[in-house]
PDB file of N, CA and C in Angstrom:
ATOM      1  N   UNK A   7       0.820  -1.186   0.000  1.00  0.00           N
ATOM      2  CA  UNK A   7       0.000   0.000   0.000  1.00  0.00           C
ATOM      3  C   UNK A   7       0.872   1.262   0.000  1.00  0.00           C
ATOM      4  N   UNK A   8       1.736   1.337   1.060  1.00  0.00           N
ATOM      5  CA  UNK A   8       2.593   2.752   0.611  1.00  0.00           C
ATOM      6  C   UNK A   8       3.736   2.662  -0.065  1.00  0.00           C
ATOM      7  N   UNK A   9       3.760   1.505  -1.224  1.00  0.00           N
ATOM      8  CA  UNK A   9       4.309   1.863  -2.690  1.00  0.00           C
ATOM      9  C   UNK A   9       3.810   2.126  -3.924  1.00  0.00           C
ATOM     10  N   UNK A  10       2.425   1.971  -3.559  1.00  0.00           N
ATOM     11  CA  UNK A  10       1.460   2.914  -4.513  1.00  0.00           C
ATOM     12  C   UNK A  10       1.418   4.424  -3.941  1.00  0.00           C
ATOM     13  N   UNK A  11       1.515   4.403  -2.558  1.00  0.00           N
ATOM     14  CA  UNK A  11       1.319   5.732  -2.529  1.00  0.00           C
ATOM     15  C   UNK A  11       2.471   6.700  -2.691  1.00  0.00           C
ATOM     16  N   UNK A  12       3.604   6.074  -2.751  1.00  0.00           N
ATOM     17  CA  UNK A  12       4.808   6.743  -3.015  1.00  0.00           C
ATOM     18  C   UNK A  12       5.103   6.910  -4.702  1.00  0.00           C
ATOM     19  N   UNK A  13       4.814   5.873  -5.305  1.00  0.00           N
ATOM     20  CA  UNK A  13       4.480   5.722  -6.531  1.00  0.00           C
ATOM     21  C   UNK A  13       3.722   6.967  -7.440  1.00  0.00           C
ATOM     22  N   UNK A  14       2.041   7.217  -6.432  1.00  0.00           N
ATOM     23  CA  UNK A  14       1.372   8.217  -6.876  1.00  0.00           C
ATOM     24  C   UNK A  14       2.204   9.926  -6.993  1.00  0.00           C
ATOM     25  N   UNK A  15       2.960   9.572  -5.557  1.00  0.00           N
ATOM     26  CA  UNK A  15       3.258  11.457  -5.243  1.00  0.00           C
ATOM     27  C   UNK A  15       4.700  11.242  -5.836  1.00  0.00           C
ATOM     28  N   UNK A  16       5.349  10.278  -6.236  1.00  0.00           N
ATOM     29  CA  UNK A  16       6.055  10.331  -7.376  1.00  0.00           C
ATOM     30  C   UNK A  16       6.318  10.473  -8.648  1.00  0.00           C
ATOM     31  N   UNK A  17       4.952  10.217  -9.303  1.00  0.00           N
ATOM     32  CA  UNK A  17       4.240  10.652 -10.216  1.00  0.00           C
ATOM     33  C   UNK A  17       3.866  12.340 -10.353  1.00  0.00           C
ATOM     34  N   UNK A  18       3.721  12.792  -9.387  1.00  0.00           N
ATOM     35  CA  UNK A  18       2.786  13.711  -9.168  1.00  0.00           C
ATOM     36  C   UNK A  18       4.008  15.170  -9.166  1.00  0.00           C
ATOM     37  N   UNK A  19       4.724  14.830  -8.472  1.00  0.00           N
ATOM     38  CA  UNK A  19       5.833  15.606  -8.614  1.00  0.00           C
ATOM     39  C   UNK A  19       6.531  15.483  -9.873  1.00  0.00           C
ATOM     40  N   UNK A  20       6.804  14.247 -10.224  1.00  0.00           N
ATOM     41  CA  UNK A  20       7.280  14.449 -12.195  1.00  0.00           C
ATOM     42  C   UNK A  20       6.407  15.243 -12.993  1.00  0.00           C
ATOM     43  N   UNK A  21       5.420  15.656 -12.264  1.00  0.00           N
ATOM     44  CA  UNK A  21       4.097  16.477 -13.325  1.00  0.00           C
ATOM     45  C   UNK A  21       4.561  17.187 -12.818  1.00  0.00           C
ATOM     46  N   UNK A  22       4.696  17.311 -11.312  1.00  0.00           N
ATOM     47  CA  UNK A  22       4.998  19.715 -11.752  1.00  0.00           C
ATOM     48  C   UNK A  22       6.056  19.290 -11.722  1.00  0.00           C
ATOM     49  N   UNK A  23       7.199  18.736 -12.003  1.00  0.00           N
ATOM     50  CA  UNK A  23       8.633  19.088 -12.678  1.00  0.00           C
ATOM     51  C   UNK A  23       8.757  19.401 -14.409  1.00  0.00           C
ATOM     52  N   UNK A  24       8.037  18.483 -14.785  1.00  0.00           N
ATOM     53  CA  UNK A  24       8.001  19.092 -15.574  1.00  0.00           C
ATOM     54  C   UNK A  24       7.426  20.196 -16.425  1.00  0.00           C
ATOM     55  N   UNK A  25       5.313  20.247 -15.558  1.00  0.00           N
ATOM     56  CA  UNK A  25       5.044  22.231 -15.879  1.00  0.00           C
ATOM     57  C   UNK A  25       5.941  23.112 -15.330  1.00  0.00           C
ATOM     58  N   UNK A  26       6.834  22.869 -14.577  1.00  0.00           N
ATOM     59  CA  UNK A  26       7.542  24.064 -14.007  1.00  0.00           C
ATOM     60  C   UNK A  26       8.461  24.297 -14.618  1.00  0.00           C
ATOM     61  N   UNK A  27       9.559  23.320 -15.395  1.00  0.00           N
ATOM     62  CA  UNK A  27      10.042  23.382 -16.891  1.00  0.00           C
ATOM     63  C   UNK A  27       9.834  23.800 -18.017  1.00  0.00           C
ATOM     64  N   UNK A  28       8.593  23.526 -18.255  1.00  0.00           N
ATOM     65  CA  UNK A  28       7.952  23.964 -19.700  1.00  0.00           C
ATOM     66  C   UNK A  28       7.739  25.865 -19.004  1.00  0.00           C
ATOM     67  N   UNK A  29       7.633  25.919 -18.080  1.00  0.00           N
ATOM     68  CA  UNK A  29       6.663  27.063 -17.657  1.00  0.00           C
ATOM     69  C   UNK A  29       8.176  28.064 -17.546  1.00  0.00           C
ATOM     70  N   UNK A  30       9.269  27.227 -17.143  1.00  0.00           N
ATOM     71  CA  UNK A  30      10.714  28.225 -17.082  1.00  0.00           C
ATOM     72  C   UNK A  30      11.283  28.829 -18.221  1.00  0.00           C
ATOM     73  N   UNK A  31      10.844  27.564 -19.694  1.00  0.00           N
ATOM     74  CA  UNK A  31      11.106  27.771 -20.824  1.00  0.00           C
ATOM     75  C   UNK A  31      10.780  28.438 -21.802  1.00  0.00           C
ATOM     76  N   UNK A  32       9.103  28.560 -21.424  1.00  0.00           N
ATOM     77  CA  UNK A  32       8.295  29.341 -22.278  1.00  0.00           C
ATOM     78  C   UNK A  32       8.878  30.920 -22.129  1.00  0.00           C
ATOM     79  N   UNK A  33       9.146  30.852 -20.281  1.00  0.00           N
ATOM     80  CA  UNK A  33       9.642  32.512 -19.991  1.00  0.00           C
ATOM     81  C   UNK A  33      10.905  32.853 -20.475  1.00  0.00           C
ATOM     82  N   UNK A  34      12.180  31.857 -21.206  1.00  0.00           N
ATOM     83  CA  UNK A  34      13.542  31.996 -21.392  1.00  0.00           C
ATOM     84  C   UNK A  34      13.320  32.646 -22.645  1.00  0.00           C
ATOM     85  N   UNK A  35      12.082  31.929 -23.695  1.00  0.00           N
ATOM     86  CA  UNK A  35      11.849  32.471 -25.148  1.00  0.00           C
ATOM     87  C   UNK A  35      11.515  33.466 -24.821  1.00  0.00           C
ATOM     88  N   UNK A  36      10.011  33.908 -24.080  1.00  0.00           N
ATOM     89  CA  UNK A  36       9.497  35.490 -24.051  1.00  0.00           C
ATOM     90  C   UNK A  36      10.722  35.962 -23.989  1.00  0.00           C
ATOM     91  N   UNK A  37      11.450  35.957 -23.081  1.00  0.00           N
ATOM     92  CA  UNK A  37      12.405  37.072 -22.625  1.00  0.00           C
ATOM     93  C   UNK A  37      13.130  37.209 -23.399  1.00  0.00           C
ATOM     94  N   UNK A  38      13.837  36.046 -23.943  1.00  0.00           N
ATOM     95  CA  UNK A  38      15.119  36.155 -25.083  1.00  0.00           C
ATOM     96  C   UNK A  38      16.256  35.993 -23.945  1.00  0.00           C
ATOM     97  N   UNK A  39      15.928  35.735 -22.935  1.00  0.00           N
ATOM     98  CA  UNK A  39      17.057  35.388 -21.830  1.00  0.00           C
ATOM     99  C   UNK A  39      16.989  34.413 -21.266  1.00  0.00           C
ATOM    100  N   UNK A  40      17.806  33.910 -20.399  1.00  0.00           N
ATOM    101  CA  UNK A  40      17.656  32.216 -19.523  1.00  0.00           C
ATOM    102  C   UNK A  40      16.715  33.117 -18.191  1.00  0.00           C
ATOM    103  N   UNK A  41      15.558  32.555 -17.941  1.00  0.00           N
ATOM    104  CA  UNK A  41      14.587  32.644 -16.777  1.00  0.00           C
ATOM    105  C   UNK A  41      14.723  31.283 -16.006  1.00  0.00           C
ATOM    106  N   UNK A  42      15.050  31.562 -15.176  1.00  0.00           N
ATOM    107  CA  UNK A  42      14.530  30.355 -13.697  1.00  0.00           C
ATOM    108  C   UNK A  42      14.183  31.134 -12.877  1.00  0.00           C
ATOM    109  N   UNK A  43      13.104  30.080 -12.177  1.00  0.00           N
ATOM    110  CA  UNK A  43      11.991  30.975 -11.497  1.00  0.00           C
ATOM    111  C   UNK A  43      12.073  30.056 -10.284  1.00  0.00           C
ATOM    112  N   UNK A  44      12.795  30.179  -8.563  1.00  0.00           N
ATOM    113  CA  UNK A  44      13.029  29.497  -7.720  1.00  0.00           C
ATOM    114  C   UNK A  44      11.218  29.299  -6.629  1.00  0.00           C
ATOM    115  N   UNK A  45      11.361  28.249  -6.109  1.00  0.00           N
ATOM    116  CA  UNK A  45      10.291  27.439  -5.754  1.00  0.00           C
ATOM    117  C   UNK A  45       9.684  28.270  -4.830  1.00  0.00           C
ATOM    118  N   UNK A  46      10.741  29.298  -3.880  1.00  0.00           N
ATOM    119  CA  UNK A  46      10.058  29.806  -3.187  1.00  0.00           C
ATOM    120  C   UNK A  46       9.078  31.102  -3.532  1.00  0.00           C
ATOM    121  N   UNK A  47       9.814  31.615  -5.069  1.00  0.00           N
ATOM    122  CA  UNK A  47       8.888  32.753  -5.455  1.00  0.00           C
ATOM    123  C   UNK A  47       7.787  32.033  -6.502  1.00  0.00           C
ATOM    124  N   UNK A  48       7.518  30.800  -6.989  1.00  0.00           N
ATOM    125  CA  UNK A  48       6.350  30.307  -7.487  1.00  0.00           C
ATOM    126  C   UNK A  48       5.597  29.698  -6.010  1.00  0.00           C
ATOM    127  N   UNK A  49       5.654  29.470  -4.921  1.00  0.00           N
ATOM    128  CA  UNK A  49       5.229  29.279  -4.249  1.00  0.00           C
ATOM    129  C   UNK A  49       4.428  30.165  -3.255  1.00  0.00           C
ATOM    130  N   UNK A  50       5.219  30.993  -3.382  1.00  0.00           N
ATOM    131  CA  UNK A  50       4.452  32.995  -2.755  1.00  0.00           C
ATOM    132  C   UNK A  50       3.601  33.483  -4.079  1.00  0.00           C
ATOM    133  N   UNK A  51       3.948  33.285  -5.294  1.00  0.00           N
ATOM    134  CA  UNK A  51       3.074  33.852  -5.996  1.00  0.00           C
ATOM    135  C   UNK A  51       1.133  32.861  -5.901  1.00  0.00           C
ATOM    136  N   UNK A  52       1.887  31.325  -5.893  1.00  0.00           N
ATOM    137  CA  UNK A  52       0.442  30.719  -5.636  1.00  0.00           C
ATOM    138  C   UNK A  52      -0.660  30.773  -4.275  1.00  0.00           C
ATOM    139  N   UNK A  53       0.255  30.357  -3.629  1.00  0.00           N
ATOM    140  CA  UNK A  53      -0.723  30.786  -1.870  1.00  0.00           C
ATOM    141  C   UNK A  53       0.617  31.402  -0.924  1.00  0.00           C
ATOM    142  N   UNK A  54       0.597  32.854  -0.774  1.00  0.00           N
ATOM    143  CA  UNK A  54       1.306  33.220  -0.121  1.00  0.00           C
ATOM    144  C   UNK A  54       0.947  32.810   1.522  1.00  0.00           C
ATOM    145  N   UNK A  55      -0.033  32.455   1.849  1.00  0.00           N
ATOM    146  CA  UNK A  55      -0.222  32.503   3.168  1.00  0.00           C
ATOM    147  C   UNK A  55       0.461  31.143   4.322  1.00  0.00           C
ATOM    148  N   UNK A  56      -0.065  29.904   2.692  1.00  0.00           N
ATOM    149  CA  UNK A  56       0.857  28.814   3.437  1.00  0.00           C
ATOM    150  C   UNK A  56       1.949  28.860   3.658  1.00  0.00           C
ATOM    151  N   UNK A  57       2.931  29.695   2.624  1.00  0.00           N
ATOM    152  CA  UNK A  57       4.181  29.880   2.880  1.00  0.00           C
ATOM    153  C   UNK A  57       5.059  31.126   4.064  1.00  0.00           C
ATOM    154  N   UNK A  58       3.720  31.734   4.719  1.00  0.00           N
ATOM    155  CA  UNK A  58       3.683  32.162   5.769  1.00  0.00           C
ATOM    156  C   UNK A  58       3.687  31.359   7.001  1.00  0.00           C
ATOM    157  N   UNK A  59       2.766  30.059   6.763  1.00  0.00           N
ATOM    158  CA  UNK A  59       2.521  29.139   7.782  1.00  0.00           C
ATOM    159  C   UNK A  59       3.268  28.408   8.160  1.00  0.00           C
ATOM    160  N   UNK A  60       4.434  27.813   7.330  1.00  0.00           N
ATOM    161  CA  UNK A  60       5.237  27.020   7.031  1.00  0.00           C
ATOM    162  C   UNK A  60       6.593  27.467   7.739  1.00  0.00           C
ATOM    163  N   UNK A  61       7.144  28.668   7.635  1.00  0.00           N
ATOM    164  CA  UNK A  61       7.738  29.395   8.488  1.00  0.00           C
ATOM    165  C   UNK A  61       7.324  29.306   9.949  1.00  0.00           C
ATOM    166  N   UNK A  62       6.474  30.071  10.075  1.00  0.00           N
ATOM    167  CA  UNK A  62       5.739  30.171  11.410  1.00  0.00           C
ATOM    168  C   UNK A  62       5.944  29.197  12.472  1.00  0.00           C
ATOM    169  N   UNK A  63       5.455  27.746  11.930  1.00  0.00           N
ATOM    170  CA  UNK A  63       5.368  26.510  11.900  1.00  0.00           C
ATOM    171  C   UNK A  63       6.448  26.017  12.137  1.00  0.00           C
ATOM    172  N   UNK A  64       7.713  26.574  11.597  1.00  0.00           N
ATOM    173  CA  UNK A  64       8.878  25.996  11.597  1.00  0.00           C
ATOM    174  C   UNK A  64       9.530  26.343  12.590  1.00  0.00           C
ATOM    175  N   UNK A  65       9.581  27.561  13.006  1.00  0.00           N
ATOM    176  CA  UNK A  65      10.194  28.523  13.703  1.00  0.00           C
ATOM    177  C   UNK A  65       9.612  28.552  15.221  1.00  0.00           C
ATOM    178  N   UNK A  66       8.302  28.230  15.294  1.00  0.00           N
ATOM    179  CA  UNK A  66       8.059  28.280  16.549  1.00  0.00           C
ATOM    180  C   UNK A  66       7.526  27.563  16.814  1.00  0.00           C
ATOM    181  N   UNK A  67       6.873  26.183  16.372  1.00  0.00           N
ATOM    182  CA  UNK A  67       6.297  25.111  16.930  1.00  0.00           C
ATOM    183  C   UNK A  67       7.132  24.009  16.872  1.00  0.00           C
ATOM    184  N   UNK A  68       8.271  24.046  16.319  1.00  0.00           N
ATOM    185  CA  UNK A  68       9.278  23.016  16.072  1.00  0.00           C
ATOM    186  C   UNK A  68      10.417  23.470  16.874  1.00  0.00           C
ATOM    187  N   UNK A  69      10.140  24.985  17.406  1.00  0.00           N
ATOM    188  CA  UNK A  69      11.301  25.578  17.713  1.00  0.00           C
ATOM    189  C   UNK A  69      12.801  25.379  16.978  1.00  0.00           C
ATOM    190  N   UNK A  70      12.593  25.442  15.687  1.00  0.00           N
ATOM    191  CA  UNK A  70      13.994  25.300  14.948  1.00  0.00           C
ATOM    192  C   UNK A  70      14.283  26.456  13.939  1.00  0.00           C
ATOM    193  N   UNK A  71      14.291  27.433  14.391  1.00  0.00           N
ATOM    194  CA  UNK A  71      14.683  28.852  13.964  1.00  0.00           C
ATOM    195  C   UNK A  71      16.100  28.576  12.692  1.00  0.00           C
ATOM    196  N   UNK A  72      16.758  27.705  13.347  1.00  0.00           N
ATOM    197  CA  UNK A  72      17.678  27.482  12.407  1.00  0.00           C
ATOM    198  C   UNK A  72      17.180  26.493  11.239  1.00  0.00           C
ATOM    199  N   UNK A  73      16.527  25.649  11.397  1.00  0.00           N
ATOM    200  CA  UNK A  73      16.485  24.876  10.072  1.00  0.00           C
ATOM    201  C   UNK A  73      15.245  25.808   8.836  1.00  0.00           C
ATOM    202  N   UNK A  74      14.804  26.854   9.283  1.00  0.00           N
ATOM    203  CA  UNK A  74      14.072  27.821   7.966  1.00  0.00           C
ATOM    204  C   UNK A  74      14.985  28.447   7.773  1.00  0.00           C
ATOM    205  N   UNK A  75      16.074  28.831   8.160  1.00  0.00           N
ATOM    206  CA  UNK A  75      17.209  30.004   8.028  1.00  0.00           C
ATOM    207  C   UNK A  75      18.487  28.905   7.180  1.00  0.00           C
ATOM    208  N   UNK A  76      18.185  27.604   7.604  1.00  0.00           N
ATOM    209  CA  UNK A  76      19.715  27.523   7.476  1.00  0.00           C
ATOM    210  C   UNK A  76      20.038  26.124   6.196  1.00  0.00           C
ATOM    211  N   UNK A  77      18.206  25.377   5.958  1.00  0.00           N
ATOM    212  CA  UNK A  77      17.761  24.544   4.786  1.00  0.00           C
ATOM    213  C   UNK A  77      17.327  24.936   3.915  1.00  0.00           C
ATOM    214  N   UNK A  78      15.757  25.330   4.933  1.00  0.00           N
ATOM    215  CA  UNK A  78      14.375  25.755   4.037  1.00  0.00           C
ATOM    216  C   UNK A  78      14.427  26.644   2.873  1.00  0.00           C
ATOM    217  N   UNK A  79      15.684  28.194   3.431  1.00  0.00           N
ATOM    218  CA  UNK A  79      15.450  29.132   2.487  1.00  0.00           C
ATOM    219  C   UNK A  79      16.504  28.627   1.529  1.00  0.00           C
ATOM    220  N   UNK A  80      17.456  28.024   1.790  1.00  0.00           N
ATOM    221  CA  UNK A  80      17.977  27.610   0.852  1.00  0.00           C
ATOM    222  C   UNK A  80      17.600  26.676  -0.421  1.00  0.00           C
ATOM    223  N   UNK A  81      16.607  25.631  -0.083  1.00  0.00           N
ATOM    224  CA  UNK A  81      15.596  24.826  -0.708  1.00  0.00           C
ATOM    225  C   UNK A  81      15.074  25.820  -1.674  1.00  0.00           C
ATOM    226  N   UNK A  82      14.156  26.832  -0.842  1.00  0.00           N
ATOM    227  CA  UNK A  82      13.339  27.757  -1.575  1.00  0.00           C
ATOM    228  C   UNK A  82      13.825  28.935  -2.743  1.00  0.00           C
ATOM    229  N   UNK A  83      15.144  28.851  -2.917  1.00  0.00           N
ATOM    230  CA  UNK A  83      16.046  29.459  -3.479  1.00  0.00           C
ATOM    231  C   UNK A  83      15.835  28.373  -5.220  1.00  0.00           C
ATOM    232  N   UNK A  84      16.460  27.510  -5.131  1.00  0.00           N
ATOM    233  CA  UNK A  84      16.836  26.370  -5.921  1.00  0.00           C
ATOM    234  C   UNK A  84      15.363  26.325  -7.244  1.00  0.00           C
ATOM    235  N   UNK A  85      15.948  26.002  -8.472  1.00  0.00           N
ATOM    236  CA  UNK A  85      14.539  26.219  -9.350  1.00  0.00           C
ATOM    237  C   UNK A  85      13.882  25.037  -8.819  1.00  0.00           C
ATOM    238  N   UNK A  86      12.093  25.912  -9.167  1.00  0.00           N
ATOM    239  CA  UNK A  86      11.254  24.775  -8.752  1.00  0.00           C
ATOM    240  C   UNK A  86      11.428  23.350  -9.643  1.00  0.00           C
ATOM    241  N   UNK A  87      11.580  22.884 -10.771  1.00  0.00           N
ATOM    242  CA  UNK A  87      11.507  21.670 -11.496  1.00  0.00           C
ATOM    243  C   UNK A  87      12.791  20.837 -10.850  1.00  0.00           C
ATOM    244  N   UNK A  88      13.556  21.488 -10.807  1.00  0.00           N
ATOM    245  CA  UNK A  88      14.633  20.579  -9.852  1.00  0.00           C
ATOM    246  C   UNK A  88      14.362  19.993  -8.366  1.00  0.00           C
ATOM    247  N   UNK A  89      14.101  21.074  -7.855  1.00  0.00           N
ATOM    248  CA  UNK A  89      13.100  20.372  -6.200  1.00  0.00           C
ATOM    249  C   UNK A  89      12.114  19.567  -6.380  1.00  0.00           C
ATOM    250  N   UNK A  90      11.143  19.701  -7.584  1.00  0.00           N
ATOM    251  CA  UNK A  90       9.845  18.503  -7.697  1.00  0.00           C
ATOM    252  C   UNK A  90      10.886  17.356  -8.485  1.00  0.00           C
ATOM    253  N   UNK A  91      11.718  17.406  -9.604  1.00  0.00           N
ATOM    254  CA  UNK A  91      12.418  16.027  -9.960  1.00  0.00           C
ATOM    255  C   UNK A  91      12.988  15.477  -8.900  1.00  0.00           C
ATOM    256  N   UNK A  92      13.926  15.932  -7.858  1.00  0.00           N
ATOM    257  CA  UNK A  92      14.430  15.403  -6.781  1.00  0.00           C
ATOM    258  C   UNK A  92      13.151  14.420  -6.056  1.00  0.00           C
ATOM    259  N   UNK A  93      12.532  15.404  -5.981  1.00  0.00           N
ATOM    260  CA  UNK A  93      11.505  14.915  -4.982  1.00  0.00           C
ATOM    261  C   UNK A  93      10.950  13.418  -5.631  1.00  0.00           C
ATOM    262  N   UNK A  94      10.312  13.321  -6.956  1.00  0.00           N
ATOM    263  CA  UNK A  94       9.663  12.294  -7.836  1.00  0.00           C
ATOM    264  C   UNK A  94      11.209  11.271  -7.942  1.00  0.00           C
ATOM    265  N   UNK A  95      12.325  11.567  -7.993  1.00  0.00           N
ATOM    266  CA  UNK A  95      13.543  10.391  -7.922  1.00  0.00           C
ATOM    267  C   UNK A  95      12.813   9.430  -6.349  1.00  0.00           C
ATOM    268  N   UNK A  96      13.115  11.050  -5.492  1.00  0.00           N
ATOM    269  CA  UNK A  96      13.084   9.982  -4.328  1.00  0.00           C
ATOM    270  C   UNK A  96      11.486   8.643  -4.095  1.00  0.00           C
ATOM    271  N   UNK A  97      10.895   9.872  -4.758  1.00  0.00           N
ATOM    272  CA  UNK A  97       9.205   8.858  -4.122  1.00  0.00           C
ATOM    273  C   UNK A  97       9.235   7.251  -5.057  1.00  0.00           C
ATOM    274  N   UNK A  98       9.991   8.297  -6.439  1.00  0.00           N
ATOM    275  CA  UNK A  98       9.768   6.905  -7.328  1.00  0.00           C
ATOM    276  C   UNK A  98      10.810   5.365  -7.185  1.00  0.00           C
ATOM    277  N   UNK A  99      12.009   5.971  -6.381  1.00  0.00           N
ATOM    278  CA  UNK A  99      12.643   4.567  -5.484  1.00  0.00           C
ATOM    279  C   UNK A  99      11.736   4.204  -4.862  1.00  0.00           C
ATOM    280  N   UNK A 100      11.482   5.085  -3.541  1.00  0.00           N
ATOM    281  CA  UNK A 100      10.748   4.872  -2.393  1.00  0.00           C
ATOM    282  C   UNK A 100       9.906   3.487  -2.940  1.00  0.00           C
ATOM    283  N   UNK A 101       9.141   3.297  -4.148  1.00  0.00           N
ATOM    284  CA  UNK A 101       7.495   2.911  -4.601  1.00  0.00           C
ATOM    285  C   UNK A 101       8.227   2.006  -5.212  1.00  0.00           C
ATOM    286  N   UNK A 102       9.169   1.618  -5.656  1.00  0.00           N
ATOM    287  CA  UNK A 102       9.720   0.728  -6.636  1.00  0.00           C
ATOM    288  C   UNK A 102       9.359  -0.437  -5.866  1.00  0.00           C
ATOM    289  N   UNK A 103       9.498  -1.810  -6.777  1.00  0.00           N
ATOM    290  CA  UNK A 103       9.383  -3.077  -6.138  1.00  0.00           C
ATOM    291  C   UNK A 103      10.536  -4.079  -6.419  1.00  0.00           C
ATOM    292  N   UNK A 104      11.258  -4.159  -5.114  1.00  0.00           N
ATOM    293  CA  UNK A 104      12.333  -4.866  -4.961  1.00  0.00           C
ATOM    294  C   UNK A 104      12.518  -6.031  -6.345  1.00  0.00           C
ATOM    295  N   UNK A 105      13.608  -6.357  -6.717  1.00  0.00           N
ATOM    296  CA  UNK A 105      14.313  -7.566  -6.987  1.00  0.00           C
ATOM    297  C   UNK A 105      14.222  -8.607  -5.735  1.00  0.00           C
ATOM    298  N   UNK A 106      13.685  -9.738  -6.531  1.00  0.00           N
ATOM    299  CA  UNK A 106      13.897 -10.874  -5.314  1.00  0.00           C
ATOM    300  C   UNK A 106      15.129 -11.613  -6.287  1.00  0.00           C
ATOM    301  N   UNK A 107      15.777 -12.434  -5.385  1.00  0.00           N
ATOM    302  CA  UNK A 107      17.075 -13.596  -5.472  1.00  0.00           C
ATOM    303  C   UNK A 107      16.392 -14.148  -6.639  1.00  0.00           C
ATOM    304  N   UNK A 108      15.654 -14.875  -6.018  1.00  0.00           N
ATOM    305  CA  UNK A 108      14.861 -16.182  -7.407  1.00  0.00           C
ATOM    306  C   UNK A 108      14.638 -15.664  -8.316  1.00  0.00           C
ATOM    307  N   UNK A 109      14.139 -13.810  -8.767  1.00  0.00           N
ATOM    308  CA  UNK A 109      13.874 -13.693  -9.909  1.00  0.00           C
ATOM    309  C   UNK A 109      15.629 -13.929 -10.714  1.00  0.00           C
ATOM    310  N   UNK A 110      16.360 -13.010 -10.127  1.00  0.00           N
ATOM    311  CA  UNK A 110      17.623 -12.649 -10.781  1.00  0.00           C
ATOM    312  C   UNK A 110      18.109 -14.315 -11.187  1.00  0.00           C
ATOM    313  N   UNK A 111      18.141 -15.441 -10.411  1.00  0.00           N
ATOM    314  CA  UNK A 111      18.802 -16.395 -10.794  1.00  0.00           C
ATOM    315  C   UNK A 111      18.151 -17.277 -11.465  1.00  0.00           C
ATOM    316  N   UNK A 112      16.766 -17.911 -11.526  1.00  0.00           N
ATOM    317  CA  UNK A 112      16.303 -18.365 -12.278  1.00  0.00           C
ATOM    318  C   UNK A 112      15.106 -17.426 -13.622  1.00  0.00           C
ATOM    319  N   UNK A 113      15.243 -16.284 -13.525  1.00  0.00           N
ATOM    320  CA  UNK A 113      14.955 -15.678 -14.776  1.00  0.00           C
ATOM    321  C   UNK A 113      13.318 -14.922 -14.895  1.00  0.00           C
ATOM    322  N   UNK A 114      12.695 -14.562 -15.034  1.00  0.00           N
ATOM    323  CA  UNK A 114      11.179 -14.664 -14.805  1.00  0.00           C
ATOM    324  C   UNK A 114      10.511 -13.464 -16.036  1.00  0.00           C
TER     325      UNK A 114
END
C-alpha cells in the first residue's frame, strides 16, 4: 500500500517538474534570456499565506529557527523543477518493487 502511494506522489511531482520546466522555458523564449523561477517565489506567488505558515510553523512550533534560516530558504532558493524532480527520484525509489534472489537467478 505505501508503494502505490509513493508511486502516486512520485508521479505527481514528475508532473509539476516538468510544468515548471515547460513554464521556465516558455519565460527563457518570451524574454530572449535564460529565466529560472526558484520554488520559493512560485510558491508565494500561488498561496502566499501557506508559505507564511510554514515558516511560522517551523520557527516556533518546532522551535527550529535554524532549520528555515539555514535549509528551508535555501531549498526555496533552488529552481522549482529541480526540487519537484528530486523529490519524484526519491518517491519513485521509495514505490519501486524490490528484486527478489529467485527472480535474478532463475529468470522470470
Amino acid at each position: 500500500m505505501l508503494r502505490i502511494i509513493a508511486k502516486i506522489f512520485g508521479t505527481l511531482f514528475l508532473v509539476l517538474a516538468v510544468i515548471t520546466a515547460v513554464l521556465d522555458l516558455t519565460r527563457t523564449i518570451a524574454n530572449s534570456s535564460l529565466t529560472v523561477t526558484a520554488l520559493g517565489l512560485e510558491w508565494r506567488e500561488f498561496h502566499v499565506a501557506s508559505l507564511q505558515n510554514l515558516q511560522v510553523g517551523i520557527e516556533r512550533h518546532l522551535a527550529a529557527p535554524w532549520l528555515w534560516s539555514a535549509v528551508i530558504q535555501n531549498i526555496l532558493l533552488l529552481p522549482s523543477w529541480i526540487v519537484f524532480f528530486v523529490l519524484a527520484l526519491l518517491f519513485l525509489w521509495l514505490g519501486r518493487t524490490p528484486e527478489r534472489r529467485w527472480q535474478k537467478r532463475f529468470g522470470r
